[in-house]
Short mmCIF file of C-alpha atoms in Angstrom, two decimals:
data_model
loop_
_atom_site.label_atom_id
_atom_site.label_comp_id
_atom_site.label_asym_id
_atom_site.label_seq_id
_atom_site.Cartn_x
_atom_site.Cartn_y
_atom_site.Cartn_z
CA MET D 1 -27.60 -4.51 37.83
CA SER D 2 -28.77 -6.81 35.02
CA ALA D 3 -30.41 -4.04 33.02
CA GLU D 4 -27.26 -1.95 33.15
CA VAL D 5 -25.04 -4.85 32.09
CA HIS D 6 -27.46 -5.72 29.28
CA GLN D 7 -27.24 -2.13 28.09
CA PHE D 8 -23.44 -2.29 28.29
CA VAL D 9 -23.20 -5.49 26.22
CA VAL D 10 -25.61 -4.19 23.57
CA GLU D 11 -23.71 -0.92 23.39
CA ALA D 12 -20.41 -2.79 22.96
CA LEU D 13 -21.90 -4.85 20.12
CA LYS D 14 -23.28 -1.73 18.51
CA ASN D 15 -19.85 -0.07 18.63
CA MET D 16 -18.52 -3.14 16.82
CA ASN D 17 -21.04 -2.42 14.06
CA TYR D 18 -23.37 -5.30 14.83
CA ASP D 19 -27.01 -4.57 14.12
CA THR D 20 -28.53 -4.52 17.60
CA ALA D 21 -31.98 -3.16 16.74
CA GLU D 22 -33.66 -6.55 17.28
CA VAL D 23 -31.41 -7.84 20.05
CA THR D 24 -33.14 -9.07 23.21
CA GLY D 25 -32.03 -11.23 26.15
CA GLU D 26 -33.03 -14.30 24.14
CA THR D 27 -30.80 -13.50 21.13
CA PRO D 28 -28.06 -16.14 20.85
CA LEU D 29 -24.46 -14.91 20.54
CA GLY D 30 -23.80 -17.73 18.07
CA PRO D 31 -24.79 -18.43 14.45
CA ALA D 32 -28.52 -18.56 15.20
CA GLY D 33 -28.40 -14.95 16.38
CA LEU D 34 -25.65 -12.36 16.35
CA ASP D 35 -23.16 -14.80 14.81
CA LEU D 36 -20.21 -13.23 16.66
CA GLU D 37 -16.82 -14.34 15.41
CA SER D 38 -14.30 -15.35 18.05
CA LEU D 39 -12.54 -11.99 18.04
CA SER D 40 -15.79 -10.10 18.57
CA LEU D 41 -16.56 -12.26 21.54
CA ALA D 42 -13.04 -11.67 22.83
CA GLU D 43 -13.54 -7.92 22.38
CA VAL D 44 -16.75 -8.03 24.43
CA ALA D 45 -14.92 -10.04 27.10
CA ILE D 46 -12.08 -7.55 27.35
CA GLN D 47 -14.50 -4.63 27.62
CA VAL D 48 -16.42 -6.44 30.34
CA GLU D 49 -13.18 -7.05 32.19
CA ASP D 50 -12.24 -3.40 31.80
CA THR D 51 -15.57 -2.13 33.15
CA TYR D 52 -16.70 -4.78 35.66
CA GLY D 53 -13.43 -6.48 36.57
CA VAL D 54 -14.94 -9.81 35.50
CA LYS D 55 -12.65 -12.28 33.72
CA PHE D 56 -13.49 -14.98 31.19
CA GLU D 57 -10.60 -17.41 30.74
CA GLU D 58 -9.50 -18.79 27.36
CA ASP D 59 -10.95 -22.26 27.97
CA GLU D 60 -14.35 -20.77 28.83
CA MET D 61 -14.83 -18.90 25.56
CA GLU D 62 -16.26 -21.87 23.68
CA SER D 63 -19.06 -22.26 26.17
CA VAL D 64 -19.61 -18.50 26.39
CA ALA D 65 -20.13 -18.52 22.63
CA LEU D 66 -23.14 -20.80 23.14
CA LEU D 67 -24.92 -18.37 25.48
CA THR D 68 -27.67 -15.91 24.69
CA VAL D 69 -27.19 -12.22 25.38
CA GLY D 70 -29.22 -12.69 28.58
CA GLY D 71 -27.12 -15.72 29.56
CA LEU D 72 -23.95 -13.70 29.17
CA VAL D 73 -25.41 -10.82 31.20
CA ASP D 74 -26.39 -13.25 34.02
CA GLU D 75 -22.89 -14.69 34.00
CA ILE D 76 -21.31 -11.23 34.26
CA VAL D 77 -23.66 -10.22 37.10
CA LYS D 78 -23.03 -13.50 38.95
CA ARG D 79 -19.24 -13.18 38.73
CA SER D 80 -19.33 -9.51 39.52
CA SER D 81 -21.33 -10.12 42.74
CA ALA D 82 -19.02 -13.02 43.63
CA ALA D 83 -16.04 -10.72 43.19
CA VAL D 84 -17.64 -8.09 45.41
CA ALA D 85 -18.64 -10.72 48.02
CA SER D 86 -15.15 -12.23 48.27
CA MET H 1 7.33 -17.80 -23.97
CA SER H 2 4.27 -17.38 -26.17
CA ALA H 3 2.37 -14.09 -26.31
CA ALA H 4 -0.55 -15.73 -24.50
CA ASP H 5 1.68 -16.29 -21.47
CA ALA H 6 2.75 -12.64 -21.18
CA ALA H 7 1.85 -10.84 -17.95
CA VAL H 8 -0.37 -7.94 -18.87
CA VAL H 9 -1.67 -5.15 -16.65
CA THR H 10 -5.44 -4.87 -17.09
CA GLY H 11 -6.58 -2.99 -13.99
CA LEU H 12 -5.29 -0.07 -11.92
CA GLY H 13 -6.29 1.43 -8.59
CA ALA H 14 -4.60 4.21 -6.65
CA VAL H 15 -5.22 6.12 -3.44
CA THR H 16 -2.54 8.80 -3.16
CA PRO H 17 -2.03 12.40 -2.07
CA LEU H 18 -3.25 13.25 -5.59
CA GLY H 19 -6.64 11.69 -4.92
CA ARG H 20 -8.36 8.40 -5.55
CA GLY H 21 -8.06 6.98 -9.05
CA ALA H 22 -5.15 6.01 -11.28
CA PRO H 23 -6.07 8.16 -14.33
CA GLU H 24 -6.58 11.16 -12.02
CA LEU H 25 -3.14 10.57 -10.52
CA PHE H 26 -1.47 10.29 -13.92
CA ASP H 27 -3.22 13.35 -15.26
CA ALA H 28 -2.21 15.42 -12.21
CA LEU H 29 1.41 14.28 -12.53
CA CYS H 30 1.51 15.13 -16.23
CA HIS H 31 0.26 18.61 -15.37
CA GLY H 32 2.95 19.00 -12.72
CA LYS H 33 0.42 19.15 -9.91
CA SER H 34 1.71 18.50 -6.41
CA GLY H 35 -0.15 16.54 -3.74
CA LEU H 36 2.03 17.84 -0.94
CA ARG H 37 0.87 20.21 1.77
CA ARG H 38 1.58 21.45 5.27
CA PRO H 39 0.13 19.13 7.96
CA PRO H 40 -3.22 20.53 9.11
CA ALA H 41 -3.39 22.21 12.54
CA GLY H 42 -3.96 19.62 15.24
CA HIS H 43 -2.64 16.70 13.17
CA GLN H 44 0.04 14.73 14.99
CA LEU H 45 2.55 15.72 12.30
CA ASP H 46 1.80 19.43 12.80
CA GLY H 47 5.13 20.92 13.87
CA VAL H 48 6.97 17.65 13.20
CA VAL H 49 7.33 17.92 9.41
CA ASP H 50 7.07 20.90 7.06
CA SER H 51 5.38 19.01 4.27
CA VAL H 52 3.34 15.82 3.99
CA GLY H 53 1.36 13.82 1.43
CA MET H 54 -2.10 12.94 2.71
CA ALA H 55 -4.40 10.61 0.79
CA PRO H 56 -8.19 10.94 0.78
CA ASP H 57 -10.09 9.39 3.67
CA ILE H 58 -11.29 5.83 3.14
CA THR H 59 -13.77 4.68 5.78
CA ALA H 60 -13.98 1.06 6.88
CA ALA H 61 -17.64 1.05 5.83
CA GLU H 62 -16.63 1.79 2.21
CA VAL H 63 -14.48 -1.31 1.85
CA LEU H 64 -15.39 -3.84 4.55
CA PRO H 65 -18.52 -5.47 5.96
CA PRO H 66 -19.72 -3.56 9.07
CA SER H 67 -18.54 -6.12 11.65
CA GLU H 68 -15.06 -6.48 10.12
CA GLY H 69 -13.99 -2.85 10.14
CA ARG H 70 -12.90 -2.50 13.75
CA LEU H 71 -9.35 -1.20 14.35
CA VAL H 72 -8.37 -1.81 10.75
CA ASP H 73 -5.37 0.36 9.94
CA ARG H 74 -5.47 2.92 7.19
CA PHE H 75 -2.92 1.08 5.07
CA VAL H 76 -5.37 -1.83 4.79
CA LEU H 77 -8.32 0.46 3.99
CA MET H 78 -6.39 2.33 1.30
CA ALA H 79 -5.12 -0.94 -0.21
CA MET H 80 -8.66 -2.32 -0.26
CA ALA H 81 -10.04 0.77 -1.97
CA ALA H 82 -7.24 0.58 -4.56
CA ALA H 83 -7.92 -3.14 -5.05
CA ASP H 84 -11.66 -2.52 -5.44
CA ASP H 85 -10.90 0.08 -8.12
CA ALA H 86 -8.29 -2.07 -9.89
CA ILE H 87 -10.50 -5.16 -10.03
CA ALA H 88 -13.46 -3.10 -11.25
CA ASP H 89 -11.21 -1.41 -13.82
CA ALA H 90 -10.11 -4.82 -15.09
CA GLY H 91 -13.77 -5.84 -15.35
CA LEU H 92 -12.79 -9.07 -13.66
CA VAL H 93 -15.21 -11.29 -11.76
CA ILE H 94 -13.29 -13.89 -9.80
CA GLY H 95 -15.15 -17.20 -9.95
CA ARG H 96 -16.84 -16.29 -13.24
CA ASP H 97 -13.86 -15.31 -15.40
CA VAL H 98 -11.22 -17.29 -13.57
CA ASP H 99 -10.95 -20.15 -11.07
CA PRO H 100 -10.36 -18.59 -7.60
CA ALA H 101 -7.53 -21.09 -7.02
CA ARG H 102 -5.71 -19.58 -10.03
CA VAL H 103 -5.87 -16.06 -8.61
CA ALA H 104 -3.11 -14.73 -6.34
CA VAL H 105 -2.87 -11.65 -4.18
CA VAL H 106 0.45 -10.03 -3.27
CA VAL H 107 0.01 -6.71 -1.51
CA SER H 108 2.90 -5.49 0.59
CA SER H 109 3.64 -2.82 3.11
CA GLY H 110 6.88 -1.51 4.51
CA ALA H 111 5.81 -1.68 8.11
CA GLY H 112 2.09 -2.43 8.32
CA GLY H 113 -0.19 -0.54 10.67
CA LEU H 114 2.25 1.15 13.01
CA THR H 115 -0.08 4.10 13.50
CA THR H 116 -2.79 1.83 14.91
CA TYR H 117 -0.26 -0.15 16.94
CA GLU H 118 1.10 3.02 18.51
CA ALA H 119 -2.37 4.36 19.30
CA GLN H 120 -3.18 1.13 21.15
CA GLY H 121 0.16 1.23 22.96
CA LEU H 122 -0.50 4.76 24.14
CA GLU H 123 -3.95 3.76 25.34
CA ARG H 124 -2.47 0.84 27.26
CA ALA H 125 -0.05 3.22 28.98
CA GLN H 126 -3.04 5.29 30.10
CA ARG H 127 -5.74 2.73 30.81
CA GLY H 128 -3.86 -0.48 31.48
CA PRO H 129 -3.88 -3.95 29.90
CA THR H 130 -7.58 -4.08 29.05
CA ALA H 131 -7.13 -1.18 26.61
CA ILE H 132 -5.66 -3.62 24.10
CA SER H 133 -8.24 -4.99 21.67
CA PRO H 134 -8.12 -8.52 20.27
CA TYR H 135 -8.67 -6.82 16.92
CA LEU H 136 -5.27 -5.14 17.01
CA LEU H 137 -3.19 -7.72 15.13
CA PRO H 138 -5.66 -8.56 12.32
CA GLY H 139 -5.97 -4.81 11.84
CA MET H 140 -2.30 -3.96 11.53
CA LEU H 141 -0.07 -6.90 10.55
CA PRO H 142 1.72 -6.13 7.25
CA ASN H 143 0.04 -9.09 5.49
CA MET H 144 -3.47 -7.91 6.31
CA ALA H 145 -4.06 -5.89 3.15
CA ALA H 146 -3.38 -9.04 1.11
CA ALA H 147 -5.39 -11.22 3.46
CA ARG H 148 -8.45 -9.03 3.57
CA ILE H 149 -8.49 -8.49 -0.19
CA ALA H 150 -8.39 -12.30 -0.52
CA ILE H 151 -11.26 -12.71 1.94
CA LYS H 152 -13.37 -10.06 0.20
CA TYR H 153 -12.90 -11.48 -3.30
CA GLY H 154 -12.61 -15.18 -2.46
CA ILE H 155 -9.07 -15.37 -3.84
CA ARG H 156 -7.78 -18.88 -3.12
CA GLY H 157 -4.40 -19.11 -4.85
CA TRP H 158 -0.98 -17.86 -3.74
CA SER H 159 -0.91 -14.91 -1.35
CA SER H 160 1.88 -13.04 0.38
CA ALA H 161 3.24 -9.70 1.51
CA THR H 162 6.92 -8.82 1.40
CA ALA H 163 7.98 -6.27 4.01
CA THR H 164 10.99 -4.71 2.28
CA ALA H 165 10.50 -1.10 3.36
CA CYS H 166 10.51 1.27 0.37
CA ALA H 167 10.87 -1.59 -2.12
CA ALA H 168 7.87 -3.54 -0.77
CA GLY H 169 5.42 -2.42 -3.45
CA ALA H 170 7.92 -3.12 -6.23
CA HIS H 171 8.68 -6.55 -4.78
CA ALA H 172 4.94 -7.31 -4.89
CA VAL H 173 4.74 -6.41 -8.59
CA ALA H 174 7.89 -8.44 -9.31
CA GLU H 175 6.37 -11.42 -7.54
CA ALA H 176 3.23 -11.01 -9.63
CA ALA H 177 5.27 -11.14 -12.83
CA ARG H 178 7.07 -14.23 -11.59
CA LEU H 179 3.82 -16.01 -10.62
CA ILE H 180 2.42 -15.44 -14.11
CA ARG H 181 5.65 -16.37 -15.88
CA TYR H 182 6.01 -19.64 -14.01
CA GLY H 183 2.37 -20.53 -14.52
CA GLU H 184 1.48 -20.44 -10.84
CA ALA H 185 -1.43 -18.06 -11.33
CA ASP H 186 -3.58 -16.67 -14.14
CA VAL H 187 -4.37 -13.43 -12.31
CA VAL H 188 -2.43 -11.59 -9.61
CA VAL H 189 -3.79 -8.67 -7.64
CA CYS H 190 -0.57 -6.94 -6.60
CA GLY H 191 0.47 -3.72 -4.96
CA GLY H 192 1.64 -1.90 -1.89
CA ALA H 193 0.31 0.42 0.78
CA GLU H 194 1.62 2.49 3.65
CA SER H 195 0.11 4.71 6.37
CA PRO H 196 3.15 6.18 8.11
CA LEU H 197 1.73 9.55 9.15
CA ASN H 198 2.28 9.19 12.89
CA ALA H 199 4.68 11.31 14.93
CA THR H 200 6.91 8.42 16.01
CA THR H 201 7.61 7.28 12.44
CA ALA H 202 8.04 10.85 11.21
CA LEU H 203 10.46 11.66 14.04
CA ALA H 204 12.46 8.50 13.33
CA PHE H 205 12.91 9.61 9.71
CA ARG H 206 13.54 13.19 10.77
CA HIS H 207 16.20 12.18 13.29
CA ALA H 208 17.78 10.01 10.61
CA ARG H 209 18.06 13.27 8.63
CA ALA H 210 16.01 11.76 5.80
CA LEU H 211 13.13 14.27 5.56
CA ALA H 212 12.90 17.45 3.51
CA HIS H 213 12.96 20.51 5.74
CA GLY H 214 13.16 24.29 5.74
CA PHE H 215 11.06 25.02 2.64
CA GLU H 216 8.45 27.74 3.02
CA ASP H 217 6.30 26.19 0.29
CA PRO H 218 5.36 22.58 1.12
CA GLU H 219 4.93 21.81 -2.60
CA ALA H 220 8.55 22.81 -3.18
CA SER H 221 9.91 20.47 -0.51
CA SER H 222 10.42 17.31 -2.57
CA ARG H 223 13.15 18.13 -5.13
CA PRO H 224 14.68 15.01 -6.72
CA PHE H 225 18.00 15.69 -8.50
CA ASP H 226 17.83 19.41 -7.65
CA ARG H 227 20.79 21.14 -6.01
CA ARG H 228 18.66 22.33 -3.06
CA ARG H 229 17.17 18.90 -2.23
CA ASN H 230 17.53 17.82 1.38
CA GLY H 231 15.33 14.76 1.85
CA PHE H 232 11.99 13.18 1.05
CA VAL H 233 8.43 14.09 2.02
CA LEU H 234 6.55 11.46 4.02
CA SER H 235 3.35 10.34 2.30
CA GLU H 236 0.65 7.74 2.59
CA GLY H 237 -1.32 5.80 0.03
CA ALA H 238 -1.73 2.62 -1.95
CA GLY H 239 -1.40 1.35 -5.49
CA VAL H 240 -2.84 -1.91 -6.81
CA LEU H 241 -2.50 -3.50 -10.25
CA VAL H 242 -4.37 -6.43 -11.74
CA VAL H 243 -1.89 -8.47 -13.74
CA GLU H 244 -3.05 -11.44 -15.76
CA ARG H 245 -2.00 -13.91 -18.38
CA ALA H 246 -2.55 -12.25 -21.76
CA GLY H 247 -4.34 -15.39 -22.98
CA LEU H 248 -6.93 -15.02 -20.25
CA ALA H 249 -7.29 -11.28 -20.86
CA ASP H 250 -7.89 -11.91 -24.57
CA SER H 251 -10.37 -14.69 -23.92
CA ARG H 252 -12.51 -12.35 -21.80
CA GLY H 253 -11.95 -9.34 -24.04
CA ALA H 254 -10.01 -7.31 -21.47
CA ALA H 255 -7.79 -4.43 -22.61
CA GLY H 256 -4.19 -4.12 -21.46
CA TYR H 257 -2.31 -1.03 -20.34
CA ALA H 258 1.14 -2.57 -20.58
CA ASP H 259 3.00 -5.84 -20.28
CA LEU H 260 5.06 -6.58 -17.23
CA LEU H 261 8.10 -7.71 -19.18
CA GLY H 262 10.60 -8.43 -16.44
CA TRP H 263 11.95 -7.76 -13.01
CA GLY H 264 15.35 -7.49 -11.41
CA GLY H 265 16.41 -7.53 -7.80
CA SER H 266 19.68 -7.05 -5.97
CA THR H 267 21.00 -6.23 -2.54
CA ASP H 268 23.56 -3.59 -1.61
CA ALA H 269 24.95 -5.57 1.36
CA TYR H 270 26.46 -2.29 2.48
CA ARG H 271 24.76 -0.19 5.19
CA PRO H 272 21.37 -0.32 6.93
CA THR H 273 20.21 2.96 5.38
CA ALA H 274 22.78 4.48 3.01
CA PRO H 275 22.93 3.19 -0.56
CA ARG H 276 26.16 1.99 -2.12
CA PRO H 277 27.69 5.31 -3.29
CA ASP H 278 28.66 3.88 -6.68
CA GLY H 279 25.08 2.74 -7.34
CA GLU H 280 26.28 -0.72 -8.30
CA GLY H 281 23.41 -2.50 -6.52
CA ALA H 282 20.86 -0.33 -8.31
CA ALA H 283 22.59 -0.87 -11.66
CA GLN H 284 22.58 -4.62 -11.12
CA ALA H 285 18.81 -4.55 -10.48
CA MET H 286 18.19 -2.62 -13.73
CA ARG H 287 20.43 -4.96 -15.74
CA SER H 288 18.64 -8.00 -14.30
CA ALA H 289 15.27 -6.51 -15.21
CA LEU H 290 16.42 -5.99 -18.79
CA ALA H 291 17.80 -9.53 -18.98
CA SER H 292 14.57 -10.89 -17.51
CA GLY H 293 12.64 -9.21 -20.34
CA SER H 294 15.25 -10.06 -23.00
CA LEU H 295 15.74 -6.38 -23.81
CA GLY H 296 18.76 -4.11 -23.97
CA PRO H 297 19.33 -0.55 -22.72
CA ASP H 298 18.55 0.87 -26.17
CA ASP H 299 14.99 -0.46 -25.96
CA VAL H 300 14.22 1.67 -22.91
CA ASP H 301 12.64 5.10 -23.40
CA TYR H 302 11.95 6.06 -19.80
CA VAL H 303 13.06 5.40 -16.25
CA ASN H 304 10.79 6.26 -13.34
CA ALA H 305 13.53 6.91 -10.83
CA HIS H 306 13.38 5.98 -7.18
CA GLY H 307 14.44 9.64 -6.79
CA THR H 308 13.56 10.34 -3.18
CA ALA H 309 15.54 13.61 -3.15
CA THR H 310 18.05 12.53 -0.54
CA LYS H 311 21.57 13.87 -1.09
CA LEU H 312 23.23 10.47 -1.45
CA GLY H 313 20.42 8.47 -3.01
CA ASP H 314 19.89 10.62 -6.10
CA VAL H 315 23.60 10.72 -6.90
CA ALA H 316 23.96 6.95 -6.51
CA GLU H 317 20.93 6.36 -8.74
CA THR H 318 22.31 8.74 -11.37
CA LYS H 319 25.57 6.78 -11.40
CA ALA H 320 23.60 3.55 -11.70
CA ILE H 321 21.55 4.81 -14.66
CA ARG H 322 24.72 6.04 -16.38
CA ALA H 323 26.41 2.70 -15.73
CA VAL H 324 23.54 0.82 -17.39
CA PHE H 325 22.79 3.21 -20.25
CA GLY H 326 26.17 4.76 -21.01
CA ASP H 327 26.07 8.04 -22.91
CA ARG H 328 22.50 7.66 -24.13
CA SER H 329 20.34 8.58 -21.14
CA PRO H 330 16.72 7.54 -21.40
CA ALA H 331 14.15 10.10 -20.26
CA VAL H 332 14.09 10.12 -16.45
CA SER H 333 11.66 11.54 -13.92
CA GLY H 334 11.11 11.34 -10.20
CA THR H 335 7.39 11.47 -9.49
CA LYS H 336 7.96 11.54 -5.71
CA SER H 337 8.49 15.26 -6.34
CA MET H 338 4.69 15.46 -6.50
CA THR H 339 3.41 12.40 -4.61
CA GLY H 340 5.99 12.42 -1.82
CA HIS H 341 7.38 9.08 -0.67
CA LEU H 342 4.71 6.45 -0.03
CA LEU H 343 7.38 4.05 1.31
CA GLY H 344 5.98 0.52 0.82
CA GLY H 345 3.29 1.95 -1.44
CA SER H 346 5.61 3.83 -3.77
CA GLY H 347 6.92 0.92 -5.87
CA ALA H 348 3.40 -0.16 -6.79
CA VAL H 349 2.17 3.39 -7.45
CA GLU H 350 5.18 4.04 -9.68
CA ALA H 351 4.71 0.75 -11.56
CA LEU H 352 1.16 1.91 -12.21
CA ILE H 353 2.44 5.30 -13.41
CA CYS H 354 4.77 3.43 -15.78
CA ALA H 355 1.91 1.30 -17.11
CA LEU H 356 0.00 4.50 -17.87
CA ALA H 357 3.08 6.11 -19.44
CA VAL H 358 3.23 3.18 -21.88
CA ALA H 359 -0.52 3.24 -22.52
CA GLU H 360 -0.82 7.00 -22.93
CA GLY H 361 2.51 7.74 -24.62
CA ALA H 362 3.28 10.40 -22.03
CA LEU H 363 6.09 10.86 -19.53
CA PRO H 364 5.33 12.84 -16.36
CA PRO H 365 7.93 15.42 -15.32
CA THR H 366 10.01 15.83 -12.18
CA GLY H 367 8.64 18.69 -10.11
CA ASN H 368 10.88 21.30 -8.48
CA LEU H 369 13.88 20.44 -10.61
CA ASP H 370 14.87 24.09 -11.07
CA ASP H 371 18.61 23.87 -10.59
CA LEU H 372 20.01 20.50 -11.63
CA ASP H 373 22.71 19.06 -9.38
CA PRO H 374 25.67 18.55 -11.76
CA ALA H 375 26.18 15.14 -10.11
CA CYS H 376 22.71 14.12 -11.31
CA GLU H 377 22.93 14.88 -15.01
CA LEU H 378 20.55 12.74 -17.08
CA ASP H 379 17.82 13.39 -19.65
CA HIS H 380 15.38 14.71 -17.05
CA VAL H 381 11.77 15.40 -18.00
CA VAL H 382 11.08 18.90 -16.66
CA GLY H 383 8.60 21.70 -17.17
CA GLY H 384 5.74 19.47 -18.31
CA ALA H 385 4.91 16.03 -19.60
CA ARG H 386 6.74 14.74 -22.63
CA ARG H 387 4.48 13.20 -25.30
CA GLN H 388 6.16 10.45 -27.26
CA ALA H 389 5.84 6.80 -28.21
CA VAL H 390 6.98 4.88 -25.16
CA ARG H 391 8.45 1.44 -25.77
CA ALA H 392 9.97 -0.11 -22.67
CA VAL H 393 10.27 1.60 -19.27
CA LEU H 394 12.00 0.80 -15.99
CA SER H 395 10.61 1.59 -12.55
CA ASN H 396 13.20 1.72 -9.78
CA SER H 397 12.68 1.18 -6.07
CA PHE H 398 15.46 1.06 -3.49
CA ALA H 399 14.96 0.51 0.21
CA PHE H 400 16.45 0.93 3.64
CA GLY H 401 18.30 -2.34 4.10
CA GLY H 402 19.76 -2.19 0.59
CA HIS H 403 16.95 -4.01 -1.24
CA ASN H 404 16.87 -2.91 -4.90
CA VAL H 405 14.11 -3.70 -7.38
CA SER H 406 13.69 -2.62 -10.97
CA LEU H 407 10.56 -3.45 -12.98
CA LEU H 408 10.43 -3.54 -16.78
CA LEU H 409 7.19 -2.69 -18.59
CA GLY H 410 6.37 -2.37 -22.27
CA ALA H 411 3.58 -2.38 -24.86
CA PRO H 412 0.64 -4.65 -24.02
CA SER H 413 0.35 -7.93 -25.90
CA THR H 414 -3.43 -8.14 -25.57
CA ARG H 415 -5.56 -7.65 -28.68
CA ARG H 416 -7.42 -4.79 -27.01
CA THR H 417 -5.32 -2.07 -25.43
CA ARG H 418 -5.88 1.10 -23.41
CA GLY H 419 -5.18 4.75 -23.88
CA GLY H 420 -2.87 6.15 -26.56
CA ALA H 421 -1.37 2.73 -27.29
CA GLU H 422 -4.76 1.61 -28.59
CA ARG H 423 -4.92 4.37 -31.17
CA LYS H 424 -1.31 3.85 -32.08
CA GLU H 425 -0.99 0.13 -32.66
CA HIS H 426 -4.25 -1.70 -32.62
CA ALA H 427 -6.78 0.60 -34.26
#
């Protein structure tokens, strides 16, 4: 599932006009990498919720902002499986 | 007030149904060219209105960094394009020519990005809560044209946006004049923008019986002061002016189009949409503008009328102009005959037309004024532009809600001037 989610996140970023040519799993979402502003991160979160039914709460967004693309993908996959399992 | 403290217009930008560019707009108007058309097949106004004013496309990529263009409403994009053009026209570099803290931005809109808001609402109805993007509000709030222009140019002084419907653009220009006069800013980027071409807004105006209807030729639909007029034509667009202290303009060698000599505002306190039938509110705004500029009615050569071509509005404005000017009518024209009604954008676009009228010594005509309504008798400019020396001019804007604004412009007090005025006075 990870590859598909990775593709989804990259596609979402691309649609938001971020340059994703060099983006890998190691690319940070924060200033050292994509430098997403808070609304962009919120946009990704809402699209993830729409597609995978996975929620990120307001108080989690600060820590999500510190993840890499791969870290975010893992988190989505983990929560998605948890949701399916429960 | 010393000449150095005068508020002078040094830059113009326009995105209107007559194209992008202020000189292009003025030239088209002087040649009696209409920007109105039938809505294209498939457009959401197709079948809703008979005539519409559509401005050229402005893409987000033209005016914003790639990652900031998401869900930004058209009123913001058009305002930004007009601001880009006006600032370039003024030759102004903020930070080099002027301290960013001494620069203000006042760009208004009647209603902000309703088209974008509605599109998101419709998507929510279809797809559920997650259809709503976090980008929605920063893309459509009425202050976002002002805010994003400030972000782009690093403008750090006063900023605001007054949402007074069809007077919003004029209120922005009035606020600019006030900021310069009271020394609160050295430069003000001011204007108005509107993107109302969605079916809900158009139907609201149509059901209020405010829109022109039943004309075979869309260009003939907007007929200010004409006997056959039956409403306005809905349009979109933006106008932005750079206004600065004449002392600053002179120190950097900038040329002025016109001075912003004064402003006047009043309120009808009458009905939510209908104007006071006697035009007293409108007359009060014009008198205040004259007093603000220390001029009298005899100093005024031209009035750019609000002239939306509604039955009541044009008669009330005629009465107001007669009340202020008595038997000597200044030249009057209603340029909405060719641009349509840009709502919150119109006051700024018409202020810009007035600045060019002063600079060029030319008065654009009223289109479609074939059969003058006897209740609207004034010295109307018809059949073509009138070439003459233009001293002071008034630009009127009246809004739903009863907000009235009149702006007073006159010859520029800068050493260098633009257009015909340059050849005339400062050669």
